[in-house]
CSV table of C-alpha atoms in Angstrom, one decimal:
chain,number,residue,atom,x,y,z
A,1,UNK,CA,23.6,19.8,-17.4
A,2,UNK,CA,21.0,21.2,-14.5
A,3,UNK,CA,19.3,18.0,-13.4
A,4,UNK,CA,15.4,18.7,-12.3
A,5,UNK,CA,13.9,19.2,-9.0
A,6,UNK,CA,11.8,16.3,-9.5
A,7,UNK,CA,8.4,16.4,-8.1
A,8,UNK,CA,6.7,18.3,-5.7
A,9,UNK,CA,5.4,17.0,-2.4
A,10,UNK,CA,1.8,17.0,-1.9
A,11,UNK,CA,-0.4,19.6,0.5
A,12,UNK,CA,0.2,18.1,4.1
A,13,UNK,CA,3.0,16.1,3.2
A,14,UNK,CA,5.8,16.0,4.8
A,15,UNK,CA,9.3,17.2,2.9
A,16,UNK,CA,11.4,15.5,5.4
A,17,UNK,CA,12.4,11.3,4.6
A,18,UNK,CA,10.1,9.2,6.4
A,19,UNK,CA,12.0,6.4,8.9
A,20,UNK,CA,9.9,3.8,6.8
A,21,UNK,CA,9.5,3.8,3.2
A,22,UNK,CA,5.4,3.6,2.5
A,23,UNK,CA,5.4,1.7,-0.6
A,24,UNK,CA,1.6,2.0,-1.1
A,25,UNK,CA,1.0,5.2,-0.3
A,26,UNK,CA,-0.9,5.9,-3.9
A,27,UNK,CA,-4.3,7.7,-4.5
A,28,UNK,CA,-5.4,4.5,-6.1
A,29,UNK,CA,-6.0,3.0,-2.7
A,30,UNK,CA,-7.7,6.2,-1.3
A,31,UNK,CA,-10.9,4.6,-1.5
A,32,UNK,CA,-11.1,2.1,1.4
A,33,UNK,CA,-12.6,-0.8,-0.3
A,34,UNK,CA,-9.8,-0.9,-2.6
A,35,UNK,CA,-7.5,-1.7,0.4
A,36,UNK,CA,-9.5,-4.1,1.6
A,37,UNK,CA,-10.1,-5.7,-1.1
A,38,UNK,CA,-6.3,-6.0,-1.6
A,39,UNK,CA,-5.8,-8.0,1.1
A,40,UNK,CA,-8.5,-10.1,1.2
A,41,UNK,CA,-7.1,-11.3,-2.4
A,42,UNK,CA,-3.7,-12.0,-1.1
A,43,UNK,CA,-5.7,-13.9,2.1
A,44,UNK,CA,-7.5,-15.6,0.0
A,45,UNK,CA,-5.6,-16.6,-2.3
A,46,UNK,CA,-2.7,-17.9,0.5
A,47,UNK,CA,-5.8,-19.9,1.2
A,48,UNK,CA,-6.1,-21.4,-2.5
A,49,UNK,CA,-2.6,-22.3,-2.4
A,50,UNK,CA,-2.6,-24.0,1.4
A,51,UNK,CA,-5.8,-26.1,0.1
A,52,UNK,CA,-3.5,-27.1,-3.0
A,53,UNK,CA,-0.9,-28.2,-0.9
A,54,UNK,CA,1.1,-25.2,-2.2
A,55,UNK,CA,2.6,-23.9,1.5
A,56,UNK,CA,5.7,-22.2,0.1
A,57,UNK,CA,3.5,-20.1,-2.2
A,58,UNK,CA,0.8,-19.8,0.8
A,59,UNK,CA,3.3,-18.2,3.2
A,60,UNK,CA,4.7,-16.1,0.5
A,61,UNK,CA,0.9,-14.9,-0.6
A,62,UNK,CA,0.3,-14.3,3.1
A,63,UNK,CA,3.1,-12.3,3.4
A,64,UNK,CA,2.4,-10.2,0.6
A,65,UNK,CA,-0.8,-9.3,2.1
A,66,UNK,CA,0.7,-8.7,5.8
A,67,UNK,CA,3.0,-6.6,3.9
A,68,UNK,CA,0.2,-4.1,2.5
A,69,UNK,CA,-1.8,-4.2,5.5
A,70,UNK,CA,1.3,-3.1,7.4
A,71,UNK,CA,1.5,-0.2,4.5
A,72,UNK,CA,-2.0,0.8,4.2
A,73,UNK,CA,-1.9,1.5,7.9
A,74,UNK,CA,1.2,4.2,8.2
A,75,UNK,CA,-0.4,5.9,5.5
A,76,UNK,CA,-3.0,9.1,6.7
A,77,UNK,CA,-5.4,8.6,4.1
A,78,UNK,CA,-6.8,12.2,5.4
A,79,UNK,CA,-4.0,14.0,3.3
A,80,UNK,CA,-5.8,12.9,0.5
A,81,UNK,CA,-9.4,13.7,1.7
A,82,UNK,CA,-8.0,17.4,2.2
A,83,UNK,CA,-7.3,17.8,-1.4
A,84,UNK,CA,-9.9,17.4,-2.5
C-alpha cells in the first residue's frame, strides 16, 4: 500500500531536519503579542503558585515558560511575514 508524502514544507523553509526540534513553530504565534502573552501567563502564574506556597508547581510553571521563550526565539517569524 503507497504510504503518502505527507506534507509539504512551507516557502522559505528548510527541507533539511533541524538540529533542534521547534515545538512552537505555529502560525498561531505569528502575531507577537501572542508570544508574549504566553509567557507572561506561565510567569505569572509560577508567581501564583510561589505566593501559594506551591514551589514544585512554581518551578515546573517557570519552566514551561523558559521552555517557549527558548522556542519562540529559534523560530524566524519572517518566513511567515513572506507569505503573506
Amino acid at each position: 500500500m503507497p504510504t503518502s508524502p505527507g506534507p509539504r514544507p512551507r516557502k522559505g523553509t528548510r527541507t533539511q531536519p533541524d538540529p533542534v526540534k521547534r515545538y512552537l513553530d505555529h502560525s498561531f504565534f505569528v502575531q507577537a503579542w501572542r508570544r508574549h502573552l504566553t509567557v507572561a501567563v506561565c510567569v505569572l502564574w509560577g508567581l501564583f503558585e510561589l505566593s501559594a506556597g506551591a514551589v514544585g508547581w512554581a518551578v515546573f510553571t517557570f519552566a514551561i515558560g523558559a521552555f517557549a521563550q527558548w522556542q519562540f526565539s529559534l523560530v524566524d517569524w519572517s518566513i511567515y511575514d513572506a507569505e503573506g
